[in-house]
């Protein structure tokens, strides 16, 4: 797999440009360290020849001190470059992680339904981590070591043109060999990253379902599948490692040949009286020094192979476009919103329609009770209201505005939803209510909690707003989790509230409190209640019954209740929960 170089450089420039001062300082440190490597052998050549010629001790001592000082400066530059390189690398990769996470959050649900959270973690973190060196040092090391090669070969030509010619031929041959080998491991590293993503996805799903796995006695199956995935990762990493080792071992053989050439050339010029012992040392030292930039260039190209696999997968992810396209610039009217479904048809799979030719209007400030069996399309309607999906035909309008003409932020500001599965984070109560927005004042939180009639519940918490909530809401009842969701919606102050079976898991201890909170939440707002409980549905102004994606019955609740032939009246007589579940 060959990754176009232009795409690599575009990615590199995009994320390094904001920290160009650091990059320039890093460049100076790396180039300075490289330049000092070419100076020290000259000092050693002088020291050797001066010592053989019987130079004064003071001169030799000065040369030794100068050598040590330059070595210390070189090491200091190397340490500074390493520190700054890590800083640049992590800053750039963190910015890329942020962009990937933001991109994934903008993609619609059809994308997320096909991928596990574990796979996405590996994409956003694992693939990006492999690019750290590429962002921080790749270009600098590549160009700097290429410059060092040119400088060393130039110095060797100044010593003797024949020596320079022989070693130049060696460098050209070595670089040709390295260039031929540079891309052989890219497909293997790509496959290894794919295998890692598959394992992360498997682990995330199984760890989330630990209770069901243990209750069903499926541990043996899970472990067998885990071993299969681990063996797959092992095979892919072995293949990638083998290809990388072919490149490394080839470079080692080239270096052995280079040392042999240096010794042979040094012996030849010394025997003919063309060079001193110090010059022979210089030739051998520079040959070893030539090996170092060739090795560094090889390592950088090897790292490019790893980065190439990550870049390919990152670009694949960034190339995925959401089917829900944000183009509108309209705004929602203030206050309660009207809701209109106009000839709407929708399917997750084109062969299996979920909603068919659905048309109805809900006036502002009215509450609709939406009923139907599981799979009838109730929850799909709420997803369409949020534009988690777009219909294949027809339109949804809020406040008279087609929701496709609204910015998504504007749409989701105007619509609030509470479901039976409330997502809570391992964080304080304050952060769970505000989604980590520290600009929301504690006084506003206290006011909303009081307005919803939750003050007594709140005062029972051990640390108030600083009470730590366990991940997933552990330690809270279903009803208490619902209370937090209601508070979130109240802070948002939307014009439309959707309660998607939000009362189906209430515990008796908080049911009355929840009912009071629901009543307060719906005051002055349009509401859609998807529910099974009779008490919750009876607060609705209108009732709609959905069956197989079509409207079976729709009308004023009081009218349908009084009509003995209505479907809703029959449900009341039969017992709502038993008929609709």
Coordinates of C-alpha atoms in Angstrom, one line a residue:
X1 CA 0.0 0.0 0.0
X2 CA 1.5 3.3 -1.1
X3 CA 0.4 6.4 0.7
X4 CA 0.6 9.5 -1.6
X5 CA 3.4 11.7 -0.2
X6 CA 1.4 14.9 -0.8
X7 CA -1.3 13.7 1.6
X8 CA 1.3 13.0 4.2
X9 CA 2.9 16.4 3.9
X10 CA -0.6 18.1 3.9
X11 CA -1.4 16.3 7.2
X12 CA 2.0 17.2 8.6
X13 CA 1.8 20.9 7.7
X14 CA -1.8 21.2 8.9
X15 CA -1.1 20.1 12.5
X16 CA 2.4 21.5 12.9
X17 CA 1.6 25.0 11.6
X18 CA 0.0 26.2 14.8
X19 CA 3.3 25.4 16.7
X20 CA 5.8 26.6 14.1
X21 CA 8.0 28.3 16.7
X22 CA 8.5 25.1 18.5
X23 CA 9.1 23.3 15.2
X24 CA 11.7 25.9 14.3
X25 CA 13.5 25.5 17.7
X26 CA 13.3 21.7 17.3
X27 CA 14.8 22.1 13.8
X28 CA 17.7 24.2 15.2
X29 CA 18.4 21.7 18.0
X30 CA 18.4 18.6 15.7
X31 CA 20.5 20.3 13.0
X32 CA 22.9 21.6 15.6
X33 CA 23.3 18.1 17.1
X34 CA 23.9 16.7 13.6
X35 CA 26.5 19.3 12.7
X36 CA 28.5 18.7 15.9
X37 CA 28.8 15.1 14.9
X38 CA 30.8 16.1 11.9
X39 CA 33.2 18.3 14.0
X40 CA 34.3 15.8 16.7
X41 CA 36.2 13.4 14.4
X42 CA 38.2 16.3 13.1
X43 CA 39.3 17.1 16.7
X44 CA 40.2 13.4 17.2
X45 CA 42.2 13.4 14.0
X46 CA 44.2 16.4 15.2
X47 CA 44.7 14.8 18.6
X48 CA 46.1 11.5 17.1
X49 CA 48.4 13.2 14.6
X50 CA 49.6 15.8 17.2
X51 CA 50.3 13.1 19.7
X52 CA 52.3 11.0 17.2
X53 CA 54.3 14.2 16.2
X54 CA 55.1 14.8 19.9
X55 CA 53.0 17.9 20.4
X56 CA 53.0 19.7 23.7
X57 CA 50.8 18.4 26.5
X58 CA 49.0 21.7 26.7
X59 CA 47.9 21.5 23.1
X60 CA 46.7 18.0 23.5
X61 CA 44.9 19.0 26.7
X62 CA 43.1 21.9 25.0
X63 CA 42.0 19.5 22.2
X64 CA 40.7 17.0 24.7
X65 CA 38.8 19.7 26.6
X66 CA 37.3 21.1 23.4
X67 CA 36.3 17.6 22.4
X68 CA 34.5 17.0 25.7
X69 CA 32.8 20.4 25.6
X70 CA 31.4 19.8 22.1
X71 CA 30.3 16.3 23.2
X72 CA 28.4 17.8 26.1
X73 CA 26.8 20.5 23.9
X74 CA 25.8 17.8 21.4
X75 CA 24.2 15.7 24.2
X76 CA 22.4 18.7 25.5
X77 CA 21.1 19.5 22.1
X78 CA 20.0 15.9 21.6
X79 CA 18.1 15.9 25.0
X80 CA 16.5 19.2 24.2
X81 CA 15.4 17.9 20.8
X82 CA 14.0 14.7 22.4
X83 CA 12.0 16.7 24.9
X84 CA 10.7 19.3 22.4
X85 CA 10.0 16.5 19.8
X86 CA 7.8 14.7 22.3
X87 CA 6.0 18.0 23.1
X88 CA 5.5 18.7 19.4
X89 CA 4.4 15.2 18.6
X90 CA 1.9 14.9 21.4
X91 CA 0.4 18.4 20.7
X92 CA -0.1 17.6 17.0
X93 CA -1.5 14.1 17.6
X94 CA -3.8 15.4 20.4
X95 CA -5.1 18.0 17.9
X96 CA -5.7 15.2 15.4
X97 CA -7.5 13.1 18.0
X98 CA -9.8 16.0 18.7
X99 CA -10.6 16.4 15.0
X100 CA -11.2 12.7 14.6
X101 CA -13.5 12.6 17.7
X102 CA -15.4 15.7 16.4
X103 CA -15.7 14.2 13.0
X104 CA -17.1 10.9 14.4
X105 CA -19.6 12.8 16.6
X106 CA -20.9 14.6 13.5
X107 CA -21.5 11.3 11.6
X108 CA -25.0 10.0 11.7
X109 CA -26.2 6.9 13.5
X110 CA -25.9 4.6 10.5
X111 CA -22.1 5.0 10.8
X112 CA -22.1 4.3 14.5
X113 CA -24.4 1.4 14.3
X114 CA -21.9 -0.5 12.1
X115 CA -18.9 0.1 14.4
X116 CA -18.3 -0.7 18.1
X117 CA -17.0 1.9 20.5
X118 CA -13.9 -0.3 21.0
X119 CA -13.1 -0.1 17.3
X120 CA -13.5 3.7 17.4
X121 CA -11.2 4.0 20.4
X122 CA -8.5 2.2 18.5
X123 CA -9.1 4.4 15.4
X124 CA -9.0 7.7 17.3
X125 CA -6.2 6.8 19.7
X126 CA -4.2 3.8 18.5
X127 CA -3.8 4.9 14.9
X128 CA -3.0 8.5 15.9
X129 CA -0.3 7.4 18.4
X130 CA 1.6 5.7 15.6
X131 CA 2.0 9.2 14.0
X132 CA 3.8 10.9 16.9
X133 CA 7.3 10.7 15.5
X134 CA 6.0 11.5 12.0
X135 CA 4.6 14.8 13.3
X136 CA 7.6 15.7 15.5
X137 CA 10.8 14.7 13.8
X138 CA 10.3 12.9 10.5
X139 CA 11.0 15.7 8.1
X140 CA 13.7 17.3 10.3
X141 CA 15.5 14.0 10.8
X142 CA 15.2 13.0 7.2
X143 CA 16.5 16.3 5.8
X144 CA 19.1 16.8 8.6
X145 CA 20.6 13.4 8.1
X146 CA 20.6 13.9 4.4
X147 CA 22.5 17.1 4.9
X148 CA 24.9 15.4 7.2
X149 CA 25.6 12.8 4.5
X150 CA 26.4 15.5 2.0
X151 CA 28.7 17.4 4.4
X152 CA 30.6 14.2 5.3
X153 CA 31.1 13.2 1.7
X154 CA 32.2 16.7 0.9
X155 CA 34.8 16.5 3.7
X156 CA 36.0 13.1 2.5
X157 CA 36.4 14.5 -1.0
X158 CA 38.6 17.3 0.4
X159 CA 40.8 14.7 2.1
X160 CA 41.2 12.6 -1.1
X161 CA 38.9 12.5 -4.2
X162 CA 39.4 8.7 -4.5
X163 CA 38.2 8.1 -0.9
X164 CA 35.2 10.4 -1.5
X165 CA 34.3 8.7 -4.7
X166 CA 34.4 5.2 -3.2
X167 CA 32.3 6.2 -0.2
X168 CA 29.9 8.2 -2.3
X169 CA 29.3 5.1 -4.4
X170 CA 28.7 3.1 -1.2
X171 CA 26.2 5.7 0.1
X172 CA 24.3 5.7 -3.2
X173 CA 24.1 1.9 -3.2
X174 CA 23.0 1.8 0.4
X175 CA 20.2 4.3 -0.2
X176 CA 19.0 2.5 -3.3
X177 CA 18.7 -0.7 -1.2
X178 CA 16.9 1.1 1.6
X179 CA 14.5 2.8 -0.9
X180 CA 13.6 -0.6 -2.4
X181 CA 12.8 -2.0 1.0
X182 CA 11.0 1.0 2.5
X183 CA 7.3 0.1 1.7
X184 CA 7.3 -3.6 2.1
X185 CA 5.8 -3.6 5.6
X186 CA 3.0 -1.0 5.0
X187 CA 0.3 -3.6 4.2
X188 CA 1.3 -5.8 7.2
X189 CA 1.2 -2.8 9.6
X190 CA -2.2 -1.8 8.2
X191 CA -3.5 -5.4 8.8
X192 CA -2.0 -5.4 12.3
X193 CA -3.9 -2.1 13.2
X194 CA -7.1 -3.6 11.8
X195 CA -6.7 -6.7 13.9
X196 CA -6.1 -4.5 17.0
X197 CA -9.3 -2.5 16.3
X198 CA -11.3 -5.7 16.0
X199 CA -10.0 -6.9 19.3
X200 CA -10.8 -3.6 21.0
X201 CA -14.3 -3.7 19.6
X202 CA -14.8 -7.3 20.9
X203 CA -13.5 -6.4 24.4
X204 CA -15.8 -3.4 24.7
X205 CA -18.9 -5.3 23.7
X206 CA -18.1 -8.3 26.0
X207 CA -17.1 -6.2 29.0
X208 CA -20.3 -4.2 28.6
X209 CA -22.3 -7.4 28.6
X210 CA -20.5 -9.1 31.5
X211 CA -23.7 -9.8 33.5
X212 CA -25.5 -11.5 30.6
X213 CA -22.4 -13.5 29.6
X214 CA -22.0 -14.9 33.1
X215 CA -25.7 -15.5 33.5
X216 CA -25.9 -17.4 30.2
X217 CA -22.8 -19.4 30.9
X218 CA -21.1 -18.0 27.8
X219 CA -17.7 -17.4 29.3
X220 CA -16.1 -20.3 27.4
X221 CA -17.3 -18.9 24.1
X222 CA -16.1 -15.4 24.9
X223 CA -12.6 -16.7 25.9
X224 CA -12.4 -18.9 22.8
X225 CA -13.2 -15.9 20.6
X226 CA -10.7 -13.8 22.6
X227 CA -8.0 -16.3 22.0
X228 CA -8.8 -16.4 18.3
X229 CA -8.5 -12.6 18.0
X230 CA -5.3 -12.6 20.0
X231 CA -3.8 -15.3 17.6
X232 CA -4.9 -13.1 14.7
X233 CA -3.1 -10.1 16.2
X234 CA 0.0 -12.2 16.8
X235 CA 0.0 -13.4 13.2
X236 CA -0.4 -9.9 11.7
X237 CA 2.2 -8.4 14.0
X238 CA 4.6 -11.2 13.3
X239 CA 4.2 -10.6 9.5
X240 CA 4.7 -6.8 10.0
X241 CA 7.6 -7.3 12.3
X242 CA 9.2 -9.8 9.9
X243 CA 9.0 -7.3 7.1
X244 CA 10.4 -4.6 9.3
X245 CA 13.3 -6.9 10.4
X246 CA 14.1 -7.6 6.8
X247 CA 14.7 -3.9 6.3
X248 CA 16.7 -3.5 9.6
X249 CA 18.9 -6.6 8.9
X250 CA 19.5 -5.4 5.3
X251 CA 20.7 -2.1 6.7
X252 CA 23.0 -3.8 9.2
X253 CA 24.6 -5.8 6.3
X254 CA 25.1 -2.6 4.4
X255 CA 26.8 -1.1 7.4
X256 CA 29.1 -4.1 7.8
X257 CA 30.1 -3.7 4.1
X258 CA 30.6 0.0 4.7
X259 CA 33.1 -0.6 7.5
X260 CA 35.0 -3.1 5.5
X261 CA 35.2 -0.6 2.6
X262 CA 36.4 2.1 5.0
X263 CA 39.2 -0.1 6.5
X264 CA 40.3 -1.1 3.0
X265 CA 40.4 2.4 1.6
X266 CA 42.1 3.7 4.8
X267 CA 44.8 1.0 4.6
X268 CA 45.3 1.7 0.9
X269 CA 45.9 5.5 1.3
X270 CA 48.1 5.0 4.4
X271 CA 50.3 2.4 2.7
X272 CA 50.9 4.8 -0.2
X273 CA 51.8 7.7 2.2
X274 CA 48.7 9.6 1.1
X275 CA 47.3 9.9 4.6
X276 CA 48.3 9.9 8.3
X277 CA 47.0 7.6 11.0
X278 CA 44.8 10.4 12.1
X279 CA 43.3 10.7 8.6
X280 CA 42.7 6.9 8.5
X281 CA 40.9 7.3 11.8
X282 CA 38.9 10.2 10.2
X283 CA 37.9 8.0 7.2
X284 CA 36.8 5.2 9.4
X285 CA 35.0 7.5 11.8
X286 CA 33.2 9.3 9.0
X287 CA 32.2 6.0 7.5
X288 CA 30.6 5.0 10.8
X289 CA 29.1 8.5 10.9
X290 CA 27.7 7.9 7.4
X291 CA 26.2 4.7 8.7
X292 CA 24.3 6.6 11.4
X293 CA 22.4 9.0 9.0
X294 CA 21.7 6.1 6.7
X295 CA 20.3 4.2 9.7
X296 CA 18.4 7.2 10.9
X297 CA 16.9 7.7 7.4
X298 CA 16.0 3.9 7.4
X299 CA 14.4 4.2 10.8
X300 CA 12.4 7.2 9.7
X301 CA 11.3 5.4 6.5
X302 CA 10.3 2.4 8.7
X303 CA 8.4 4.8 10.9
X304 CA 6.7 6.2 7.8
X305 CA 5.6 2.6 7.0
X306 CA 3.9 2.4 10.4
X307 CA 2.6 6.0 10.0
X308 CA 1.4 5.2 6.5
X309 CA -0.9 2.4 7.8
X310 CA -2.3 4.8 10.4
X311 CA -2.6 7.7 7.9
X312 CA -4.5 5.4 5.5
X313 CA -7.0 4.4 8.2
X314 CA -7.3 8.0 9.4
X315 CA -8.0 9.2 5.9
X316 CA -10.5 6.5 5.4
X317 CA -12.3 7.6 8.5
X318 CA -12.1 11.4 7.6
X319 CA -13.4 10.6 4.1
X320 CA -16.6 9.1 5.4
X321 CA -19.3 11.7 5.0
X322 CA -22.5 12.0 7.0
X323 CA -25.7 11.2 5.1
X324 CA -27.3 13.9 7.3
X325 CA -25.8 17.1 5.7
X326 CA -26.0 20.4 7.6
X327 CA -26.8 23.2 5.1
X328 CA -29.6 25.3 6.6
X329 CA -29.3 28.7 8.3
X330 CA -32.9 29.1 9.6
X331 CA -33.7 29.6 13.3
X332 CA -36.5 28.2 15.4
X333 CA -39.2 30.5 16.8
X334 CA -39.2 31.0 20.6
X335 CA -41.7 29.3 22.9
X336 CA -43.5 26.0 22.3
X337 CA -43.0 24.5 18.8
X338 CA -45.5 23.0 16.4
X339 CA -44.6 19.6 15.0
X340 CA -45.5 18.5 11.5
X341 CA -44.8 15.2 9.8
X342 CA -45.7 15.6 6.1
X343 CA -45.9 12.5 3.9
X344 CA -42.9 11.0 5.7
X345 CA -41.5 7.6 4.8
X346 CA -38.4 6.1 6.3
X347 CA -36.5 2.8 6.5
X348 CA -33.1 1.8 8.0
X349 CA -32.9 -0.8 5.2
X350 CA -34.5 0.2 1.9
X351 CA -36.2 -3.2 1.7
X352 CA -37.9 -2.9 5.2
X353 CA -39.9 0.3 5.6
X354 CA -40.3 1.5 9.2
X355 CA -42.6 4.5 8.7
X356 CA -44.9 4.8 5.6
X357 CA -46.6 8.0 4.4
X358 CA -46.9 9.5 7.9
X359 CA -48.7 12.8 8.1
X360 CA -49.9 14.7 11.2
X361 CA -49.7 18.1 12.9
X362 CA -49.3 18.9 16.6
X363 CA -50.1 22.4 17.6
X364 CA -47.7 24.4 19.8
X365 CA -48.1 23.7 23.6
X366 CA -50.0 20.5 23.0
X367 CA -48.9 17.1 24.4
X368 CA -49.2 14.0 22.2
X369 CA -49.3 10.5 23.6
X370 CA -47.7 8.2 21.1
X371 CA -48.6 4.5 21.5
X372 CA -47.8 1.4 19.7
X373 CA -46.2 -2.0 20.0
X374 CA -42.5 -2.5 20.1
X375 CA -41.1 -2.1 16.6
X376 CA -44.1 0.0 15.4
X377 CA -41.8 3.0 14.7
X378 CA -42.4 5.2 17.7
X379 CA -38.7 5.6 18.7
X380 CA -37.8 6.1 15.0
X381 CA -40.1 9.1 14.9
X382 CA -38.1 10.7 17.8
X383 CA -34.8 10.0 16.0
X384 CA -36.1 11.8 12.9
X385 CA -37.1 14.8 15.0
X386 CA -33.4 15.1 16.1
X387 CA -32.2 14.4 12.5
X388 CA -30.2 11.4 13.6
X389 CA -31.5 10.2 10.3
X390 CA -33.2 11.8 7.3
X391 CA -36.4 10.4 5.8
X392 CA -36.3 8.9 2.3
X393 CA -39.5 10.9 1.5
X394 CA -41.4 13.7 3.1
X395 CA -40.4 16.3 5.7
X396 CA -40.4 17.1 9.4
X397 CA -41.2 20.7 10.4
X398 CA -40.8 22.3 13.8
X399 CA -42.3 25.7 14.3
X400 CA -43.2 25.7 10.6
X401 CA -39.5 25.3 9.6
X402 CA -38.2 22.2 7.7
X403 CA -35.6 20.8 10.1
X404 CA -33.3 20.3 7.1
X405 CA -33.1 24.1 6.9
X406 CA -31.9 24.3 10.6
X407 CA -28.3 24.1 11.8
X408 CA -28.0 20.9 13.8
X409 CA -27.0 22.9 17.0
X410 CA -30.1 25.1 16.6
X411 CA -32.3 22.0 16.1
X412 CA -31.0 20.1 19.1
X413 CA -31.2 23.3 21.2
X414 CA -34.9 23.4 20.5
X415 CA -35.7 19.8 21.1
X416 CA -35.0 17.9 24.4
X417 CA -35.3 14.2 24.9
X418 CA -35.5 11.9 27.9
X419 CA -35.2 8.2 27.3
X420 CA -35.5 5.2 29.7
X421 CA -31.7 4.7 29.3
X422 CA -30.1 7.8 30.7
X423 CA -26.4 8.1 30.0
X424 CA -24.5 9.2 33.2
X425 CA -20.8 9.8 33.5
X426 CA -18.3 9.0 36.2
X427 CA -18.2 12.6 37.4
X428 CA -19.9 15.0 39.8
X429 CA -23.6 15.7 39.8
X430 CA -22.8 19.2 38.5
X431 CA -20.9 17.9 35.5
X432 CA -23.6 15.3 34.8
X433 CA -26.2 18.0 34.7
X434 CA -24.2 20.5 32.6
X435 CA -22.2 18.1 30.5
X436 CA -19.0 19.6 31.9
X437 CA -20.0 23.2 31.1
X438 CA -18.4 25.1 34.0
X439 CA -20.1 28.4 32.8
X440 CA -23.4 27.2 34.3
X441 CA -23.7 28.8 37.8
X442 CA -24.5 26.7 40.8
X443 CA -27.4 29.1 41.5
X444 CA -29.0 28.2 38.2
X445 CA -28.7 24.5 39.0
X446 CA -30.3 25.0 42.4
X447 CA -33.1 27.1 40.8
X448 CA -33.9 24.4 38.3
X449 CA -33.8 21.6 40.9
X450 CA -36.2 23.6 43.0
X451 CA -38.6 24.4 40.2
X452 CA -38.8 20.7 39.3
X453 CA -39.7 19.9 42.9
X454 CA -36.5 17.9 43.5
X455 CA -35.1 19.9 46.4
X456 CA -35.8 17.3 49.0
X457 CA -34.2 14.6 46.8
X458 CA -31.2 16.9 46.2
X459 CA -30.7 17.7 49.9
X460 CA -30.5 14.0 50.6
X461 CA -27.3 13.7 48.5
X462 CA -24.1 13.5 50.6
X463 CA -22.2 16.3 48.8
X464 CA -24.8 18.2 46.9
X465 CA -23.6 19.2 43.4
X466 CA -20.2 17.7 44.2
X467 CA -21.7 14.2 44.8
X468 CA -19.8 11.7 42.6
X469 CA -21.9 9.7 40.2
X470 CA -20.7 6.3 39.2
X471 CA -20.2 5.5 35.5
X472 CA -23.5 4.3 34.0
X473 CA -25.5 5.6 37.0
X474 CA -24.4 2.9 39.4
X475 CA -25.7 3.7 42.9
X476 CA -28.7 5.5 41.5
X477 CA -32.2 4.1 40.9
X478 CA -33.8 4.3 37.5
X479 CA -36.1 7.0 38.8
X480 CA -33.2 9.1 40.1
X481 CA -31.4 8.8 36.8
X482 CA -34.6 10.1 35.2
X483 CA -34.6 13.1 37.6
X484 CA -31.1 14.1 36.4
X485 CA -32.3 13.8 32.7
X486 CA -35.3 16.1 33.4
X487 CA -33.0 18.6 35.1
X488 CA -30.7 18.6 32.0
X489 CA -33.7 19.3 29.7
X490 CA -35.0 22.1 32.0
X491 CA -31.6 23.8 31.9
X492 CA -31.7 23.5 28.1
X493 CA -35.2 25.1 28.0
X494 CA -36.3 23.6 24.6
X495 CA -39.6 24.3 22.8
X496 CA -40.3 20.6 22.3
X497 CA -39.8 17.8 24.8
X498 CA -39.8 14.1 23.8
X499 CA -40.2 11.5 26.6
X500 CA -39.3 8.2 24.9
X501 CA -40.7 5.6 27.3
X502 CA -39.0 7.6 30.0
X503 CA -41.4 6.3 32.6
X504 CA -41.2 2.6 31.8
X505 CA -38.6 1.8 34.4
X506 CA -39.7 3.9 37.4
X507 CA -39.3 2.5 40.9
X508 CA -42.2 3.1 43.2
X509 CA -40.2 5.2 45.6
X510 CA -39.7 8.0 43.1
X511 CA -42.7 7.6 40.8
X512 CA -44.7 10.4 42.4
X513 CA -41.7 12.7 42.2
X514 CA -41.2 11.8 38.6
X515 CA -44.8 12.5 37.7
X516 CA -44.6 15.9 39.3
X517 CA -41.4 16.7 37.4
X518 CA -42.9 15.6 34.1
X519 CA -45.8 17.9 34.7
X520 CA -43.5 20.8 35.4
X521 CA -41.3 20.0 32.4
X522 CA -44.2 20.0 30.0
X523 CA -45.6 23.4 31.2
X524 CA -45.3 25.9 28.4
X525 CA -43.8 23.4 26.0
X526 CA -44.9 21.1 23.2
X527 CA -44.6 17.5 24.3
X528 CA -44.5 14.0 22.8
X529 CA -44.8 11.1 25.2
X530 CA -43.9 7.6 24.1
X531 CA -45.1 5.5 27.0
X532 CA -46.8 2.4 28.3
X533 CA -47.9 3.6 31.6
X534 CA -51.5 4.7 31.8
X535 CA -50.9 7.6 34.2
X536 CA -48.3 9.2 31.9
X537 CA -50.4 8.9 28.7
X538 CA -53.5 10.4 30.3
X539 CA -51.8 13.8 30.7
X540 CA -51.7 14.1 26.9
X541 CA -54.0 16.3 24.9
X542 CA -53.9 14.1 21.9
X543 CA -53.4 10.4 21.3
X544 CA -51.8 8.7 18.3
X545 CA -51.5 4.9 17.9
X546 CA -48.9 3.6 15.5
X547 CA -49.0 0.2 13.9
X548 CA -46.4 -1.1 11.4
X549 CA -45.2 2.4 10.7
X550 CA -48.7 3.9 9.9
X551 CA -51.1 5.9 11.9
X552 CA -53.8 3.6 13.2
X553 CA -55.7 6.3 15.2
X554 CA -55.1 10.0 16.0
X555 CA -57.4 12.4 17.8
X556 CA -58.1 14.4 21.0
X557 CA -57.7 12.2 24.1
X558 CA -61.0 13.1 25.5
X559 CA -62.8 12.4 22.2
X560 CA -61.1 9.0 21.8
X561 CA -61.8 8.1 25.4
X562 CA -65.5 8.8 25.0
X563 CA -65.8 6.9 21.8
X564 CA -66.4 3.2 22.7
X565 CA -65.4 2.2 19.1
X566 CA -62.0 3.8 19.3
X567 CA -58.8 1.8 19.5
X568 CA -57.6 3.9 22.5
X569 CA -60.8 3.3 24.4
X570 CA -60.4 -0.4 23.9
X571 CA -56.8 -0.2 25.2
X572 CA -58.1 1.6 28.3
X573 CA -60.6 -1.1 28.9
X574 CA -58.0 -3.9 28.3
X575 CA -55.2 -2.4 30.3
X576 CA -52.7 -0.3 28.4
X577 CA -49.5 -2.0 29.6
X578 CA -50.6 -5.5 28.8
X579 CA -51.8 -4.7 25.3
X580 CA -48.9 -2.5 24.1
X581 CA -45.8 -4.1 25.6

